[in-house]
Amino acid sequence: SLVRELEDRWRISSLGELPASAAWAKRSADCFAGLQAHFGFQKDSVRNQFEHLLSLWRSHCAVTADRLLRSRFSLTNVEEDLLANSLE
């Protein structure tokens, strides 16, 4: 079924490692499948939009992790050194 396929896509992504991942996978897959059933969207379009959601969510997780690291450690000097060294 579409729900199972979307849940599987969630689980094999890096989001599958997050706390309560199974619940989020189920809820988001149910939501997308419900929209497909209600509005008659093509299943490929639903899959593409679900992948887009996963991409946005992974990006948000990465930004949040970067902010957390910056708040705990002074990374600005390290980042500047890495950039300078990579340009040499």
Short mmCIF file of N, CA, C and O in Angstrom, two decimals:
data_model
loop_
_atom_site.label_atom_id
_atom_site.label_comp_id
_atom_site.label_asym_id
_atom_site.label_seq_id
_atom_site.Cartn_x
_atom_site.Cartn_y
_atom_site.Cartn_z
N SER A 1 0.84 -1.19 0.00
CA SER A 1 0.00 0.00 0.00
C SER A 1 0.88 1.25 0.00
O SER A 1 2.07 1.20 0.34
N LEU A 2 0.28 2.37 -0.35
CA LEU A 2 1.02 3.63 -0.40
C LEU A 2 1.54 4.02 0.99
O LEU A 2 2.67 4.47 1.12
N VAL A 3 0.72 3.82 2.00
CA VAL A 3 1.14 4.17 3.37
C VAL A 3 2.39 3.39 3.76
O VAL A 3 3.36 3.98 4.26
N ARG A 4 2.39 2.10 3.51
CA ARG A 4 3.54 1.27 3.87
C ARG A 4 4.78 1.71 3.10
O ARG A 4 5.88 1.78 3.65
N GLU A 5 4.61 2.02 1.82
CA GLU A 5 5.73 2.46 1.00
C GLU A 5 6.32 3.77 1.52
O GLU A 5 7.54 3.92 1.61
N LEU A 6 5.46 4.71 1.88
CA LEU A 6 5.94 5.99 2.41
C LEU A 6 6.62 5.81 3.76
O LEU A 6 7.66 6.42 4.03
N GLU A 7 6.04 4.97 4.60
CA GLU A 7 6.67 4.69 5.90
C GLU A 7 8.06 4.09 5.70
O GLU A 7 9.01 4.45 6.42
N ASP A 8 8.19 3.19 4.75
CA ASP A 8 9.49 2.57 4.47
C ASP A 8 10.50 3.60 4.00
O ASP A 8 11.67 3.56 4.38
N ARG A 9 10.05 4.53 3.17
CA ARG A 9 10.96 5.60 2.70
C ARG A 9 11.46 6.42 3.88
O ARG A 9 12.61 6.86 3.91
N TRP A 10 10.59 6.67 4.85
CA TRP A 10 10.97 7.42 6.04
C TRP A 10 12.02 6.62 6.83
O TRP A 10 13.04 7.15 7.23
N ARG A 11 11.73 5.35 7.03
CA ARG A 11 12.60 4.51 7.87
C ARG A 11 14.00 4.35 7.30
O ARG A 11 14.96 4.27 8.06
N ILE A 12 14.13 4.28 5.97
CA ILE A 12 15.47 4.09 5.40
C ILE A 12 16.23 5.41 5.28
O ILE A 12 17.43 5.39 5.01
N SER A 13 15.55 6.52 5.51
CA SER A 13 16.25 7.80 5.50
C SER A 13 16.91 8.01 6.86
O SER A 13 16.68 7.25 7.80
N SER A 14 17.71 9.04 6.96
CA SER A 14 18.37 9.35 8.23
C SER A 14 17.35 9.71 9.31
O SER A 14 17.65 9.62 10.50
N LEU A 15 16.15 10.10 8.92
CA LEU A 15 15.11 10.42 9.90
C LEU A 15 14.66 9.19 10.67
O LEU A 15 14.11 9.31 11.76
N GLY A 16 14.93 8.03 10.13
CA GLY A 16 14.57 6.80 10.81
C GLY A 16 15.32 6.59 12.11
O GLY A 16 14.94 5.75 12.93
N GLU A 17 16.37 7.38 12.33
CA GLU A 17 17.16 7.27 13.56
C GLU A 17 16.67 8.19 14.67
O GLU A 17 17.14 8.11 15.80
N LEU A 18 15.75 9.08 14.35
CA LEU A 18 15.27 10.04 15.35
C LEU A 18 14.36 9.38 16.37
O LEU A 18 13.70 8.37 16.08
N PRO A 19 14.28 9.96 17.59
CA PRO A 19 13.34 9.44 18.59
C PRO A 19 11.90 9.52 18.06
O PRO A 19 11.54 10.46 17.36
N ALA A 20 11.11 8.54 18.38
CA ALA A 20 9.70 8.46 17.97
C ALA A 20 9.54 8.46 16.45
O ALA A 20 8.53 8.89 15.92
N SER A 21 10.55 7.97 15.76
CA SER A 21 10.54 7.97 14.31
C SER A 21 9.37 7.19 13.72
O SER A 21 8.75 7.62 12.75
N ALA A 22 9.07 6.05 14.30
CA ALA A 22 7.98 5.21 13.77
C ALA A 22 6.65 5.95 13.81
O ALA A 22 5.86 5.87 12.87
N ALA A 23 6.41 6.67 14.89
CA ALA A 23 5.15 7.42 15.00
C ALA A 23 5.09 8.54 13.97
O ALA A 23 4.05 8.75 13.34
N TRP A 24 6.20 9.26 13.78
CA TRP A 24 6.23 10.33 12.78
C TRP A 24 6.09 9.75 11.37
O TRP A 24 5.42 10.34 10.51
N ALA A 25 6.71 8.63 11.12
CA ALA A 25 6.59 7.99 9.81
C ALA A 25 5.14 7.62 9.53
O ALA A 25 4.61 7.88 8.43
N LYS A 26 4.48 7.04 10.51
CA LYS A 26 3.08 6.63 10.35
C LYS A 26 2.17 7.82 10.12
O LYS A 26 1.35 7.83 9.20
N ARG A 27 2.34 8.86 10.94
CA ARG A 27 1.47 10.03 10.82
C ARG A 27 1.65 10.74 9.49
O ARG A 27 0.67 11.14 8.85
N SER A 28 2.89 10.94 9.09
CA SER A 28 3.12 11.65 7.83
C SER A 28 2.68 10.81 6.63
O SER A 28 2.08 11.34 5.68
N ALA A 29 2.91 9.51 6.66
CA ALA A 29 2.47 8.63 5.58
C ALA A 29 0.95 8.61 5.50
O ALA A 29 0.38 8.67 4.40
N ASP A 30 0.29 8.54 6.65
CA ASP A 30 -1.18 8.57 6.67
C ASP A 30 -1.71 9.87 6.09
O ASP A 30 -2.70 9.88 5.35
N CYS A 31 -1.07 10.97 6.44
CA CYS A 31 -1.48 12.28 5.95
C CYS A 31 -1.38 12.35 4.43
O CYS A 31 -2.32 12.76 3.74
N PHE A 32 -0.23 11.95 3.90
CA PHE A 32 -0.02 12.01 2.45
C PHE A 32 -0.95 11.05 1.71
O PHE A 32 -1.50 11.39 0.66
N ALA A 33 -1.14 9.86 2.25
CA ALA A 33 -2.05 8.90 1.62
C ALA A 33 -3.49 9.40 1.69
O ALA A 33 -4.26 9.22 0.74
N GLY A 34 -3.84 10.05 2.78
CA GLY A 34 -5.18 10.62 2.91
C GLY A 34 -5.43 11.73 1.89
O GLY A 34 -6.51 11.81 1.30
N LEU A 35 -4.44 12.57 1.69
CA LEU A 35 -4.56 13.63 0.68
C LEU A 35 -4.69 13.03 -0.72
O LEU A 35 -5.48 13.50 -1.54
N GLN A 36 -3.93 11.97 -0.96
CA GLN A 36 -4.00 11.31 -2.27
C GLN A 36 -5.39 10.73 -2.49
O GLN A 36 -5.97 10.89 -3.57
N ALA A 37 -5.93 10.08 -1.48
CA ALA A 37 -7.25 9.47 -1.61
C ALA A 37 -8.35 10.52 -1.76
O ALA A 37 -9.26 10.36 -2.56
N HIS A 38 -8.24 11.60 -0.99
CA HIS A 38 -9.28 12.62 -1.00
C HIS A 38 -9.29 13.43 -2.30
O HIS A 38 -10.35 13.71 -2.86
N PHE A 39 -8.10 13.83 -2.75
CA PHE A 39 -8.02 14.71 -3.91
C PHE A 39 -7.70 13.97 -5.21
O PHE A 39 -7.71 14.57 -6.28
N GLY A 40 -7.35 12.70 -5.11
CA GLY A 40 -7.06 11.92 -6.31
C GLY A 40 -5.72 12.23 -6.95
O GLY A 40 -5.55 12.07 -8.16
N PHE A 41 -4.76 12.67 -6.13
CA PHE A 41 -3.43 12.94 -6.67
C PHE A 41 -2.82 11.65 -7.21
O PHE A 41 -3.08 10.56 -6.69
N GLN A 42 -1.97 11.78 -8.21
CA GLN A 42 -1.26 10.61 -8.72
C GLN A 42 -0.28 10.12 -7.65
O GLN A 42 0.35 10.92 -6.96
N LYS A 43 -0.16 8.81 -7.54
CA LYS A 43 0.70 8.25 -6.50
C LYS A 43 2.15 8.68 -6.67
O LYS A 43 2.85 8.92 -5.68
N ASP A 44 2.62 8.80 -7.91
CA ASP A 44 4.00 9.26 -8.12
C ASP A 44 4.19 10.68 -7.62
O ASP A 44 5.24 11.02 -7.07
N SER A 45 3.18 11.52 -7.79
CA SER A 45 3.26 12.90 -7.29
C SER A 45 3.32 12.91 -5.77
O SER A 45 4.07 13.69 -5.18
N VAL A 46 2.53 12.04 -5.15
CA VAL A 46 2.53 11.95 -3.69
C VAL A 46 3.90 11.47 -3.21
O VAL A 46 4.45 12.02 -2.25
N ARG A 47 4.46 10.49 -3.89
CA ARG A 47 5.79 10.00 -3.51
C ARG A 47 6.84 11.11 -3.63
O ARG A 47 7.69 11.27 -2.75
N ASN A 48 6.76 11.87 -4.72
CA ASN A 48 7.72 12.97 -4.92
C ASN A 48 7.58 14.03 -3.83
O ASN A 48 8.59 14.53 -3.31
N GLN A 49 6.35 14.38 -3.49
CA GLN A 49 6.15 15.39 -2.46
C GLN A 49 6.57 14.86 -1.08
O GLN A 49 7.09 15.61 -0.26
N PHE A 50 6.38 13.58 -0.85
CA PHE A 50 6.82 12.99 0.41
C PHE A 50 8.35 13.02 0.49
O PHE A 50 8.91 13.36 1.54
N GLU A 51 9.02 12.71 -0.61
CA GLU A 51 10.48 12.80 -0.65
C GLU A 51 10.94 14.24 -0.40
O GLU A 51 11.94 14.47 0.26
N HIS A 52 10.19 15.18 -0.93
CA HIS A 52 10.52 16.59 -0.70
C HIS A 52 10.39 16.93 0.78
O HIS A 52 11.24 17.62 1.34
N LEU A 53 9.32 16.45 1.42
CA LEU A 53 9.17 16.65 2.86
C LEU A 53 10.35 16.06 3.62
O LEU A 53 10.91 16.71 4.51
N LEU A 54 10.75 14.85 3.26
CA LEU A 54 11.89 14.21 3.93
C LEU A 54 13.16 15.05 3.75
O LEU A 54 13.93 15.23 4.69
N SER A 55 13.35 15.56 2.55
CA SER A 55 14.53 16.39 2.27
C SER A 55 14.51 17.66 3.13
O SER A 55 15.53 18.03 3.72
N LEU A 56 13.37 18.31 3.20
CA LEU A 56 13.26 19.52 4.03
C LEU A 56 13.49 19.20 5.50
O LEU A 56 14.17 19.95 6.21
N TRP A 57 12.94 18.10 5.96
CA TRP A 57 13.07 17.73 7.36
C TRP A 57 14.52 17.39 7.70
O TRP A 57 15.04 17.78 8.73
N ARG A 58 15.19 16.65 6.80
CA ARG A 58 16.61 16.34 7.03
C ARG A 58 17.44 17.62 7.08
O ARG A 58 18.34 17.76 7.90
N SER A 59 17.15 18.54 6.19
CA SER A 59 17.86 19.81 6.16
C SER A 59 17.64 20.57 7.47
O SER A 59 18.58 21.13 8.04
N HIS A 60 16.42 20.59 7.93
CA HIS A 60 16.12 21.27 9.19
C HIS A 60 16.86 20.62 10.36
O HIS A 60 17.39 21.31 11.24
N CYS A 61 16.90 19.30 10.37
CA CYS A 61 17.64 18.58 11.43
C CYS A 61 19.12 18.95 11.40
O CYS A 61 19.74 19.15 12.45
N ALA A 62 19.69 19.05 10.21
CA ALA A 62 21.11 19.40 10.08
C ALA A 62 21.37 20.82 10.59
O ALA A 62 22.34 21.06 11.31
N VAL A 63 20.50 21.75 10.23
CA VAL A 63 20.66 23.14 10.69
C VAL A 63 20.52 23.20 12.21
O VAL A 63 21.30 23.88 12.88
N THR A 64 19.55 22.48 12.75
CA THR A 64 19.34 22.47 14.19
C THR A 64 20.56 21.87 14.91
O THR A 64 21.00 22.40 15.93
N ALA A 65 21.11 20.80 14.36
CA ALA A 65 22.30 20.19 14.96
C ALA A 65 23.49 21.15 14.90
O ALA A 65 24.24 21.26 15.88
N ASP A 66 23.65 21.85 13.78
CA ASP A 66 24.73 22.83 13.68
C ASP A 66 24.59 23.93 14.73
O ASP A 66 25.57 24.33 15.36
N ARG A 67 23.38 24.42 14.91
CA ARG A 67 23.15 25.46 15.92
C ARG A 67 23.45 24.94 17.31
O ARG A 67 24.01 25.65 18.14
N LEU A 68 23.07 23.70 17.57
CA LEU A 68 23.33 23.12 18.88
C LEU A 68 24.84 23.01 19.12
O LEU A 68 25.33 23.35 20.20
N LEU A 69 25.57 22.55 18.12
CA LEU A 69 27.02 22.44 18.26
C LEU A 69 27.66 23.81 18.47
O LEU A 69 28.56 23.96 19.29
N ARG A 70 27.20 24.80 17.73
CA ARG A 70 27.76 26.14 17.88
C ARG A 70 27.49 26.70 19.27
O ARG A 70 28.30 27.44 19.81
N SER A 71 26.34 26.37 19.84
CA SER A 71 26.02 26.88 21.17
C SER A 71 26.86 26.20 22.25
O SER A 71 27.13 26.77 23.29
N ARG A 72 27.29 24.97 21.98
CA ARG A 72 28.07 24.22 22.97
C ARG A 72 29.58 24.40 22.80
O ARG A 72 30.32 24.30 23.75
N PHE A 73 30.00 24.63 21.58
CA PHE A 73 31.43 24.75 21.29
C PHE A 73 31.66 26.00 20.45
O PHE A 73 30.79 26.42 19.71
N SER A 74 32.84 26.55 20.56
CA SER A 74 33.18 27.69 19.72
C SER A 74 33.75 27.15 18.41
O SER A 74 34.94 26.87 18.30
N LEU A 75 32.89 27.00 17.42
CA LEU A 75 33.32 26.42 16.15
C LEU A 75 33.69 27.45 15.11
O LEU A 75 34.20 27.10 14.06
N THR A 76 33.45 28.72 15.39
CA THR A 76 33.68 29.72 14.35
C THR A 76 35.15 29.75 13.93
O THR A 76 35.44 29.83 12.75
N ASN A 77 36.07 29.65 14.87
CA ASN A 77 37.49 29.66 14.51
C ASN A 77 37.88 28.41 13.74
O ASN A 77 38.66 28.47 12.80
N VAL A 78 37.35 27.28 14.14
CA VAL A 78 37.62 26.02 13.45
C VAL A 78 37.11 26.10 12.01
O VAL A 78 37.81 25.72 11.07
N GLU A 79 35.90 26.60 11.84
CA GLU A 79 35.33 26.73 10.50
C GLU A 79 36.16 27.68 9.64
O GLU A 79 36.39 27.41 8.47
N GLU A 80 36.61 28.78 10.23
CA GLU A 80 37.42 29.74 9.47
C GLU A 80 38.74 29.12 9.06
O GLU A 80 39.21 29.29 7.93
N ASP A 81 39.36 28.33 9.95
CA ASP A 81 40.62 27.65 9.62
C ASP A 81 40.42 26.63 8.52
O ASP A 81 41.23 26.53 7.60
N LEU A 82 39.34 25.86 8.61
CA LEU A 82 39.08 24.87 7.57
C LEU A 82 38.85 25.53 6.21
O LEU A 82 39.35 25.06 5.19
N LEU A 83 38.11 26.62 6.20
CA LEU A 83 37.87 27.32 4.95
C LEU A 83 39.17 27.89 4.39
O LEU A 83 39.45 27.72 3.20
N ALA A 84 39.96 28.49 5.24
CA ALA A 84 41.23 29.08 4.80
C ALA A 84 42.16 27.99 4.23
O ALA A 84 42.78 28.17 3.19
N ASN A 85 42.23 26.86 4.95
CA ASN A 85 43.10 25.77 4.50
C ASN A 85 42.62 25.14 3.21
O ASN A 85 43.42 24.71 2.37
N SER A 86 41.33 25.08 3.02
CA SER A 86 40.81 24.46 1.80
C SER A 86 41.01 25.35 0.59
O SER A 86 41.06 24.85 -0.54
N LEU A 87 41.16 26.64 0.81
CA LEU A 87 41.36 27.56 -0.31
C LEU A 87 42.83 27.70 -0.70
O LEU A 87 43.13 28.26 -1.75
N GLU A 88 43.71 27.22 0.13
CA GLU A 88 45.15 27.32 -0.18
C GLU A 88 45.59 26.30 -1.19
O GLU A 88 45.10 25.29 -1.42
#
